[in-house]
Coordinates of C-alpha atoms in Angstrom, one line a residue:
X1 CA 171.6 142.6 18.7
X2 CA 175.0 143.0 16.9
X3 CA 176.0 145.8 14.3
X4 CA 178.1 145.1 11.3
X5 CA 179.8 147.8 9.7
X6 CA 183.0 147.3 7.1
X7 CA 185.2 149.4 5.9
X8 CA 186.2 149.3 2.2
X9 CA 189.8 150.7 1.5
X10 CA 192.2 150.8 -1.7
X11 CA 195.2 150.2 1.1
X12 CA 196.0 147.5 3.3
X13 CA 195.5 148.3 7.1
X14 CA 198.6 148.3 8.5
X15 CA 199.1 147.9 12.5
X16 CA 199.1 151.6 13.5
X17 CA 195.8 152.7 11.4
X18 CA 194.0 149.6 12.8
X19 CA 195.5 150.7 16.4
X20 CA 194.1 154.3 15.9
X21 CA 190.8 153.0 14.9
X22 CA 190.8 150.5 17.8
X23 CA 191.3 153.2 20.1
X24 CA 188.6 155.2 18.9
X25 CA 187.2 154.5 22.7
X26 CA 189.6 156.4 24.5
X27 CA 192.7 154.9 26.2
X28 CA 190.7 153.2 29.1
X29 CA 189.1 150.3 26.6
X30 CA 191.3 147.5 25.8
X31 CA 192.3 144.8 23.3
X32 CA 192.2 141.4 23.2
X33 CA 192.8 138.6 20.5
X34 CA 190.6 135.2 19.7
X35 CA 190.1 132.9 17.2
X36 CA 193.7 132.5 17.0
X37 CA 194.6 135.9 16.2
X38 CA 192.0 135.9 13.7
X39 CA 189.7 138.3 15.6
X40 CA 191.0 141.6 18.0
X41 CA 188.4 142.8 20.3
X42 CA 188.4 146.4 21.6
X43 CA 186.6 145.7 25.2
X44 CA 185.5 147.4 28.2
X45 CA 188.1 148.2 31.1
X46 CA 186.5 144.6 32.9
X47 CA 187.3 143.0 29.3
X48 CA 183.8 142.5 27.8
X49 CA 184.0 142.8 24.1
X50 CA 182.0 146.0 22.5
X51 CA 183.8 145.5 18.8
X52 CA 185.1 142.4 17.4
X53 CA 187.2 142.9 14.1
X54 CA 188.1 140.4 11.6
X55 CA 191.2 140.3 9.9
X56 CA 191.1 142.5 6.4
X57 CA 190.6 140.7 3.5
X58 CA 191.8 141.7 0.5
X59 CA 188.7 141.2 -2.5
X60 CA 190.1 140.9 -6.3
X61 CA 186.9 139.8 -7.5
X62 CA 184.8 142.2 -9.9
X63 CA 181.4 143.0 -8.3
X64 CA 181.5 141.2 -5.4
X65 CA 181.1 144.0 -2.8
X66 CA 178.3 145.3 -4.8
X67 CA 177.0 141.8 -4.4
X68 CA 177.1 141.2 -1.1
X69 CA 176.3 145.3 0.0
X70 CA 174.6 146.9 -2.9
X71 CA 177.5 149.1 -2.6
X72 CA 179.4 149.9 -5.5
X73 CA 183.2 150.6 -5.3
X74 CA 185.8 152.2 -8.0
X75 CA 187.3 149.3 -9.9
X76 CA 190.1 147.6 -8.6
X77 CA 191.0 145.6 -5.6
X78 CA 189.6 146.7 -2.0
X79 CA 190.4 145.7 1.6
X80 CA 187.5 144.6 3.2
X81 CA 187.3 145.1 7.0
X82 CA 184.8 143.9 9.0
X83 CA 183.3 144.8 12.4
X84 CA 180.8 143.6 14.5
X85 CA 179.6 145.7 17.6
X86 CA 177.1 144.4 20.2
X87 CA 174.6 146.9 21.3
X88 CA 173.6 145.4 24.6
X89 CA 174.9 149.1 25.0
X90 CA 174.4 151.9 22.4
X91 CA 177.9 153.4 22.1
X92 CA 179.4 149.9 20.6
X93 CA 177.5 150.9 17.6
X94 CA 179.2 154.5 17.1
X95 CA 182.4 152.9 18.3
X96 CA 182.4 150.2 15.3
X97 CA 181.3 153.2 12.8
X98 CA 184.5 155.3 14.2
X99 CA 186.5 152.6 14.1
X100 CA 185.7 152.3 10.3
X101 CA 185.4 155.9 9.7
X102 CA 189.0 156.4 10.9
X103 CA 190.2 153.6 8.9
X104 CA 188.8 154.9 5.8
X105 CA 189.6 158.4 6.3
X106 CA 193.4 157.3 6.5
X107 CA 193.2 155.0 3.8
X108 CA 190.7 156.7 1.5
X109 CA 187.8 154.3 0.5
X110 CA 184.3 154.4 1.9
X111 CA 181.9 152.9 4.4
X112 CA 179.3 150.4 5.0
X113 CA 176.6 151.1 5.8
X114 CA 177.6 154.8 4.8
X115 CA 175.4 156.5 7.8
X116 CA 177.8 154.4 10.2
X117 CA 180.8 156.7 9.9
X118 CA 182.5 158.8 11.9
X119 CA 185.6 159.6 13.4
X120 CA 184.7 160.9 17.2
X121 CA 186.0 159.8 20.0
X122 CA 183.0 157.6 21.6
X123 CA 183.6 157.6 25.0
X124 CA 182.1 154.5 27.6
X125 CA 179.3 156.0 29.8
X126 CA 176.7 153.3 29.7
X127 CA 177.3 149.9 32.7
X128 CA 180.1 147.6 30.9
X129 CA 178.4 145.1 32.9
X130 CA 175.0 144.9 31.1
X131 CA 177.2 143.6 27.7
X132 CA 176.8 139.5 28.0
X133 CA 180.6 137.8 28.0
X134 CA 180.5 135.7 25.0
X135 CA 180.9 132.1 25.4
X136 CA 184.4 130.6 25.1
X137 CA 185.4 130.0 22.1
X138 CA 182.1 131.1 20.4
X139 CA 183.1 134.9 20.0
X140 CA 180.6 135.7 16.8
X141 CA 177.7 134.3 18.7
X142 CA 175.2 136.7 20.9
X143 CA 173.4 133.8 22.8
X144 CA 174.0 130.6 23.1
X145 CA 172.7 127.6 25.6
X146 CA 172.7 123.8 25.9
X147 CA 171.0 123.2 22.7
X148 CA 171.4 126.4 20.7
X149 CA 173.8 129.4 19.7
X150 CA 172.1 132.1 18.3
X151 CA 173.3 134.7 15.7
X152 CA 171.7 138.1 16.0
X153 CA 172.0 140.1 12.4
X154 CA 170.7 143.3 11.2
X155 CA 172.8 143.9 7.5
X156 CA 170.2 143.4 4.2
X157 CA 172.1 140.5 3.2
X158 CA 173.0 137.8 5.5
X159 CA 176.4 136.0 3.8
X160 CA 178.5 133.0 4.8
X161 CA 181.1 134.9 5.8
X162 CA 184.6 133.4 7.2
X163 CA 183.1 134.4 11.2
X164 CA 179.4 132.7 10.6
X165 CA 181.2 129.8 9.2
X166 CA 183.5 129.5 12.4
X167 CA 180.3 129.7 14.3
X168 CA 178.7 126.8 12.6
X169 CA 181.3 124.1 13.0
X170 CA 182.2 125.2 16.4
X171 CA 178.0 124.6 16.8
X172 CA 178.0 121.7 14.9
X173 CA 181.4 120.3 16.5
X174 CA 179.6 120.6 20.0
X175 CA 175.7 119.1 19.0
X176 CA 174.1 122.2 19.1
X177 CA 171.8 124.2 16.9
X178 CA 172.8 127.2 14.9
X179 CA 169.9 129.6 14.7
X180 CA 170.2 133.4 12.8
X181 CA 167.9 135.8 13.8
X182 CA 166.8 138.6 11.2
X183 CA 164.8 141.5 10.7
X184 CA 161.9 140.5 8.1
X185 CA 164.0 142.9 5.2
X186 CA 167.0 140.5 5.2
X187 CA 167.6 137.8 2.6
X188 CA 170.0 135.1 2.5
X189 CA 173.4 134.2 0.4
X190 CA 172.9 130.9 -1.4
X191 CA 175.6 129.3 0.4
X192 CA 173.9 130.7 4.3
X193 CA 170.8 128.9 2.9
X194 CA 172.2 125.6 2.0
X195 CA 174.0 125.7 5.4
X196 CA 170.5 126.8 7.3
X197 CA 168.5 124.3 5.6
X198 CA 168.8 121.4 7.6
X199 CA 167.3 121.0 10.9
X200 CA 168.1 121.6 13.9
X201 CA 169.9 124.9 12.2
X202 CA 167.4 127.7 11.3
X203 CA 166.7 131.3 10.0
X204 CA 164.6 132.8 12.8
X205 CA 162.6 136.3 11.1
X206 CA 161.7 138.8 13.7
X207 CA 158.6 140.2 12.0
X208 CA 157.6 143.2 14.3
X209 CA 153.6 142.5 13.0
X210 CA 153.9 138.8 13.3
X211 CA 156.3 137.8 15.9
X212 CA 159.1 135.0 15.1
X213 CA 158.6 132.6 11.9
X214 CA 161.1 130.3 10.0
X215 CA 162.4 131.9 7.1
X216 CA 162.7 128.7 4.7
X217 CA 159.7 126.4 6.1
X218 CA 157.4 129.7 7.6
X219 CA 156.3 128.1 10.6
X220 CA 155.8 130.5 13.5
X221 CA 158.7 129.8 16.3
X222 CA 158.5 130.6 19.5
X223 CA 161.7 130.2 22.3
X224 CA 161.1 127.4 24.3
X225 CA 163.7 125.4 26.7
X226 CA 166.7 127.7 25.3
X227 CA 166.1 127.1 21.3
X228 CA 163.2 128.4 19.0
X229 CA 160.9 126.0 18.1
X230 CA 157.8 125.6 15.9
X231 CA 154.5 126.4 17.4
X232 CA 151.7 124.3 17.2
X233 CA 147.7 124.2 17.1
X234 CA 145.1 122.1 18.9
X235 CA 145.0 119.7 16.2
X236 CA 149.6 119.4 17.0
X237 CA 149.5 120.9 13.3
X238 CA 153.0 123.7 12.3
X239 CA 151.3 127.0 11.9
X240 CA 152.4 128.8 9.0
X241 CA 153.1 132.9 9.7
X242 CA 150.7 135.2 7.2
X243 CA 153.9 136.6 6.5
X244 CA 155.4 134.0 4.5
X245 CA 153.3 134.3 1.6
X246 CA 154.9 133.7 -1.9
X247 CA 156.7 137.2 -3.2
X248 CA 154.4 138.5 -6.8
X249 CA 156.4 136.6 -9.8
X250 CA 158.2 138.9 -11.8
X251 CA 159.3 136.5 -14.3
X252 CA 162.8 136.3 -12.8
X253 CA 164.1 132.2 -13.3
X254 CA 167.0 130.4 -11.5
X255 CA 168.5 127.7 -13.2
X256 CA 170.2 124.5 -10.8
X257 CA 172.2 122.4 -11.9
X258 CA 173.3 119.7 -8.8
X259 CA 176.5 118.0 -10.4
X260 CA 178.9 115.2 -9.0
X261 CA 182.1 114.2 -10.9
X262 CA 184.6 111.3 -9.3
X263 CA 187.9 111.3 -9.8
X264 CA 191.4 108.8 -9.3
X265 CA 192.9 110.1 -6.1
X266 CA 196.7 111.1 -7.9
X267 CA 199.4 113.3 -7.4
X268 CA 197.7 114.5 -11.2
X269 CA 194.4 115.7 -10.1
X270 CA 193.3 119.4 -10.6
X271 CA 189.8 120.1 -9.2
X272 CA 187.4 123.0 -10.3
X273 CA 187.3 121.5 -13.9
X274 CA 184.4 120.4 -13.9
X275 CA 182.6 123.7 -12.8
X276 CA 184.8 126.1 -14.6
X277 CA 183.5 123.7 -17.7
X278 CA 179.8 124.2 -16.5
X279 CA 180.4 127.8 -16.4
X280 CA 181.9 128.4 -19.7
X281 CA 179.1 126.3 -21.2
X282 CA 176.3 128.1 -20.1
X283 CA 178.0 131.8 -19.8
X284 CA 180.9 131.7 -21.8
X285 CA 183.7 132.4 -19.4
X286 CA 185.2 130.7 -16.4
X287 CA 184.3 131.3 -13.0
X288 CA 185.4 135.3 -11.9
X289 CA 186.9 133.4 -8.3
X290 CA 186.5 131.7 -5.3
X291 CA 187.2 131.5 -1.4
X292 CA 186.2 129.2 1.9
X293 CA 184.0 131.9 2.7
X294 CA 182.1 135.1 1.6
X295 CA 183.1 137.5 0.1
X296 CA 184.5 135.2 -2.6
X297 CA 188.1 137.4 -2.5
X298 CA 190.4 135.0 -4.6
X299 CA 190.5 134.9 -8.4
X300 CA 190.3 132.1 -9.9
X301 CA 192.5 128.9 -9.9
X302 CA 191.9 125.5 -10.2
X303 CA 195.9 124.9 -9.0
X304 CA 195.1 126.9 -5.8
X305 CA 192.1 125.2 -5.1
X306 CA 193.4 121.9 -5.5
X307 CA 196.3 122.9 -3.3
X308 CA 193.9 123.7 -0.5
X309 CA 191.4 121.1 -1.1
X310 CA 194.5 117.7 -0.6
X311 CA 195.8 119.8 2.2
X312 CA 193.2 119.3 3.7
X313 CA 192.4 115.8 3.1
X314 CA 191.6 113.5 4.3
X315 CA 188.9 116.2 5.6
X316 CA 186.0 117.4 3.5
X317 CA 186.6 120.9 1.8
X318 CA 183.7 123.6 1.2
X319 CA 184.1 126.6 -1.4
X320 CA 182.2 128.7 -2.8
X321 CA 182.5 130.1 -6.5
X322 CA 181.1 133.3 -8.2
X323 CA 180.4 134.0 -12.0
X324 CA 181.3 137.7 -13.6
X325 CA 179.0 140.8 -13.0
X326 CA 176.9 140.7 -16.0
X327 CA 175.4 137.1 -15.5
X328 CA 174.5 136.3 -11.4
X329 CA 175.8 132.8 -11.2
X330 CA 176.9 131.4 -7.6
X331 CA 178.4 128.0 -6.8
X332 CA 179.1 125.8 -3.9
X333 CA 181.8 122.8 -4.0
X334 CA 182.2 120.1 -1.4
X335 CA 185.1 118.1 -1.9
X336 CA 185.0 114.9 -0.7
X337 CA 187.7 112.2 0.0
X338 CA 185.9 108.6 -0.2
X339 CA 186.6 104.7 -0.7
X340 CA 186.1 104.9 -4.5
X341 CA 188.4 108.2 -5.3
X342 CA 187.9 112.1 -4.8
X343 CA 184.8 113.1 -5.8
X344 CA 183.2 117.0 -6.3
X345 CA 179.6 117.9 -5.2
X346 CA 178.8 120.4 -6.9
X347 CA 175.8 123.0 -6.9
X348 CA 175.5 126.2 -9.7
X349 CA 172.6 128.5 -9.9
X350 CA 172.3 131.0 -12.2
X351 CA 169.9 134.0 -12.6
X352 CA 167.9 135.4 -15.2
X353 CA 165.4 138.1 -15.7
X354 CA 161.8 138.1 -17.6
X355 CA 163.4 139.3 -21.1
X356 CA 166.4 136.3 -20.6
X357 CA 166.2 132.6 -21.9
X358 CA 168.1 129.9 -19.5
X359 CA 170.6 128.2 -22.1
X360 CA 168.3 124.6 -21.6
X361 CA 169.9 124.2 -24.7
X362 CA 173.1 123.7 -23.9
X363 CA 173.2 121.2 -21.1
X364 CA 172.9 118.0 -23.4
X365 CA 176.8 119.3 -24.9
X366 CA 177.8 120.4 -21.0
X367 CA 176.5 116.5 -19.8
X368 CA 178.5 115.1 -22.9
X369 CA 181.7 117.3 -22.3
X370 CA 181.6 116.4 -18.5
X371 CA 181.3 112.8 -19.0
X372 CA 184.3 112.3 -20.9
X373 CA 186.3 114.8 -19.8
X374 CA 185.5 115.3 -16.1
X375 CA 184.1 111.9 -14.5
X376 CA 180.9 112.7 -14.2
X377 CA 178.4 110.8 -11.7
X378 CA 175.2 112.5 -12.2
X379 CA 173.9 115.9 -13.2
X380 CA 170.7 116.9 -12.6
X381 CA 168.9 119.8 -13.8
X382 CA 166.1 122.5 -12.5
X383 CA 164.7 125.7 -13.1
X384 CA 162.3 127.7 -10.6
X385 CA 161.0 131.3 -10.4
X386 CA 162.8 132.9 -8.2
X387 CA 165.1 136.0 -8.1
X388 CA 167.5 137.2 -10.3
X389 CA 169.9 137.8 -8.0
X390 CA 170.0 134.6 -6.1
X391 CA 169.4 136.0 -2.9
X392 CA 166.6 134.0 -0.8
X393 CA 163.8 136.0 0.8
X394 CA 162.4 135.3 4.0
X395 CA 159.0 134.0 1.6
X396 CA 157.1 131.2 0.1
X397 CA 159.6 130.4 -3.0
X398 CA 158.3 128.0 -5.6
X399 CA 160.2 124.6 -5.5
X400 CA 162.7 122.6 -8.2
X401 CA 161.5 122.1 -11.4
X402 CA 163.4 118.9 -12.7
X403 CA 164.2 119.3 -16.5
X404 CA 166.6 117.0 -17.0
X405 CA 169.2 114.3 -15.6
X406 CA 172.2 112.8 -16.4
X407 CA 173.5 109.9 -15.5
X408 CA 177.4 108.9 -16.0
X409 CA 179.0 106.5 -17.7
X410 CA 180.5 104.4 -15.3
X411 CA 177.5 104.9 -13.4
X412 CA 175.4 103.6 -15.9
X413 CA 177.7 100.5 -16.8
X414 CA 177.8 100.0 -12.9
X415 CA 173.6 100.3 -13.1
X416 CA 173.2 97.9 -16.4
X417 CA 172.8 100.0 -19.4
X418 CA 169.7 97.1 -20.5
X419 CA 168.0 98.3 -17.3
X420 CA 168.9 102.1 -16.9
X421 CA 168.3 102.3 -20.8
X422 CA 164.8 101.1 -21.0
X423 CA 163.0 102.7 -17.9
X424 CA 159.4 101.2 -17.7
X425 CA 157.3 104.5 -17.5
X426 CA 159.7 106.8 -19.2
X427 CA 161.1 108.8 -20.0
X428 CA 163.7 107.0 -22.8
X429 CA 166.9 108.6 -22.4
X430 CA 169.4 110.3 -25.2
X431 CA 172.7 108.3 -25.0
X432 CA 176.1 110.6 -25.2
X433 CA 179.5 109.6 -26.2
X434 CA 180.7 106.4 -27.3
X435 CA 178.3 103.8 -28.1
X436 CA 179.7 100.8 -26.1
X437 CA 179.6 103.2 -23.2
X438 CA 177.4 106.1 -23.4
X439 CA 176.1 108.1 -20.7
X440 CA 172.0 108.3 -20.2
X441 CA 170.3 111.9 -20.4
X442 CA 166.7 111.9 -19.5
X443 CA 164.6 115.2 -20.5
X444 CA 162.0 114.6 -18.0
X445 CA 160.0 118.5 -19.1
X446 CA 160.8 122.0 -20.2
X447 CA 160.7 123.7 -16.6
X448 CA 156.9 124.5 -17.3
X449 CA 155.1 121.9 -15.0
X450 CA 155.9 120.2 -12.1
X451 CA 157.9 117.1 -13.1
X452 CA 159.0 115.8 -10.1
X453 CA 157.2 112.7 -10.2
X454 CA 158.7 111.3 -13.5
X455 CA 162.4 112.2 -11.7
X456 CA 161.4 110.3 -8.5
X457 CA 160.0 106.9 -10.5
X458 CA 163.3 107.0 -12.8
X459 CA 165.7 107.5 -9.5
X460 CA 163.4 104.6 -7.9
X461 CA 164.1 102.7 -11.1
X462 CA 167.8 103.2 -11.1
X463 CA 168.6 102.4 -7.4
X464 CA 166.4 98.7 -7.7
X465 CA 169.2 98.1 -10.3

């Protein structure tokens, strides 16, 4: 098992603190570098790693280390620094907390988890031999096989930060499966689920009462030829752990809406329009920033986005947006370079408590304003009781409400407006904008009952057109 702990500091790390809090081993451990410099590693004297240490990032985002840590800071920007320590033997734990203690006893700041610091000198007594190598190229993972790298974490919140993401496309880049194992206290980020959510990636719970389950699906896993897999009955049925039984509902709602705009691929293009206008719809400001990673540390610009995003290109381009403190609202943007243009895949949750109304009001004006301002494809929208905060338990969660969707102009022209107009079972849509090209918006409920059904026969409708 690996131990995270990060230190928070109002000052950059520069090269000598970061040296004296590498060295908090003693002069016999030494360093390395991987990931391109991106990672330094304070190893054992026969070079197995006992604290890798990501390069500091500095956060100007309001509330976002509170997000990720329940850990409030003063106001103002911090340096986050992040370490991971394996614990095959038991002083790479204090040596990580040193490590951070030193740093934030030089700096000033604090650290996470608080109980972690120190600033002793932790010297090696345990075999350096019992700490497994990690695999080439693959420093962030704790096992990994033919199939399979697994991704031991113990922290309350399991984020996509810049080091899990580097260990999902190197596992994706070479077929294998990317499996996280947790206690049964940890929840995910929205953007760790979304990535988890398709097989053969999973989140494996270590539930001391129950053994190893799924944390999205529940089934019970057990490891089998090198990966964990579901576990079966006689009748070849999943089983379903006890544990995964639906969290009491508090009244706490999450509102989805799953956008996709398309746009002329021009030197003129700006991206991040269309969710900024989303945002400012439905909370009244703009999103607080965004990042390729978490924690979200950049504020926000649709220029700097855009610069990144046709950098990249003609290779796909993930982000990850956050609201301000006072509404939880969380974004994901894919950014796509394809045949008909550039187009923007786009998901938004927001979360509110008992005592709060979604604003279902207001999406008929954000479909209309994102039609004819910011080429929208389709827009579809959900509510479902789950948490306020929109972290994901390892529980039962109720599923997507549809409440209403959206389709585009264009794509409605494209569709036949005589056909995606007059659907034969309902429901009769609103049309926005100008008449002689209008976009369609279907209510298909108010978030009350399951109306699933009535969205699949309308999206059956629309593709036989």
């Amino acid at each position: 098992m690996t131990k995270d702990v990060i230190a928070l500091t109002p000052k950059m790390p520069d090269l000598p603190t970061l040296l004296a809090g590498l060295y908090a081993g003693g002069p016999d451990l030494g360093l390395n570098t991987t990931a391109d410099g991106a990672v330094v590693q304070l190893c054992a004297p026969d070079g197995r790693p006992l604290v890798s240490v990501e390069t500091p990032i500095l956060i100007q985002v309001p509330g976002e280390t509170t997000r990720l840590l329940d850990h409030p800071v003063e106001d103002g920007p911090v340096w986050w620094t992040e370490a991971r320590a394996s614990t095959a033997v038991a002083e790479a734990g204090r040596l990580a907390g040193s490590f951070a203690g030193r740093l934030a006893t030089v700096l000033g700041g604090t650290v996470w988890p608080p109980e972690a610091a120190s600033t002793e000198v932790v010297p090696l007594t345990a075999d350096a031999s019992a700490i497994p190598a990690p695999a080439a190229g693959a420093p962030a993972v704790d096992v990994l096989t033919d199939t399979t790298a697994v991704v031991i974490q113990d922290r309350p919140l399991i984020a996509m930060t810049s080091w899990l993401s580097d260990a999902l496309r190197t596992t994706t880049a070479t077929d294998r499966a990317l499996q996280i194992v947790t206690p049964p206290t940890a929840r995910l980020t929205l953007p760790t689920r979304t990535a988890l959510r398709g097989l053969p990636n999973r989140w494996v719970v270590q539930d001391p009462e129950h053994g190893y389950y799924d944390g999205l699906s529940g089934a019970v896993l057990h490891w089998k030829k090198g990966t964990f897999t579901p576990a079966q009955d006689e009748q070849g049925a999943t089983v379903v752990a006890e544990a995964f039984a639906p969290a009491p509902d508090v009244g706490d709602r999450q509102l989805i809406l799953t956008l996709r705009t398309r746009h002329p691929a021009d030197e003129h293009l700006v991206l991040g329009h269309a969710l900024e206008a989303a945002l400012r719809h439905l909370t009244g400001a703009p999103p607080a920033g965004w990042s390729t990673a978490e924690p979200v540390n950049l504020p926000w610009s649709t220029g700097q986005l855009t610069d990144l995003a046709r950098a990249r290109a003609p290779r796909p381009t993930w982000l990850v947006a956050v609201g301000h403190p006072d509404r939880p609202a969380l974004a994901t943007v894919r950014v796509l370079r394809t045949p008909a243009g550039v187009e923007e895949d786009i998901t938004l949750a927001l979360g509110y408590g008992g005592d709060e109304t979604p604003p279902l009001h207001a999406v008929e004006e954000l479909a209309t304003a994102l039609d004819a301002e910011h080429g929208l494809v389709t827009l579809l929208t959900s509510l479902r009781p789950a948490r306020r905060d929109l972290t994901v338990p390892p529980r039962l969660e109720a599923p997507l409400v549809p409440v209403t969707f959206t389709l585009g102009s264009e794509e409605a022209g494209t569709i036949g407006l005589a056909r995606a107009g007059h659907p034969p079972l309902g429901p009769m849509p609103t049309r926005l904008g100008p008449e002689g090209k209008p976009a369609l918006h279907y209510v298909l409920g108010d978030g009350s009952g399951p109306h699933l059904s009535v969205f699949q026969r309308l999206i059956e409708h629309l593709k036989r057109g």
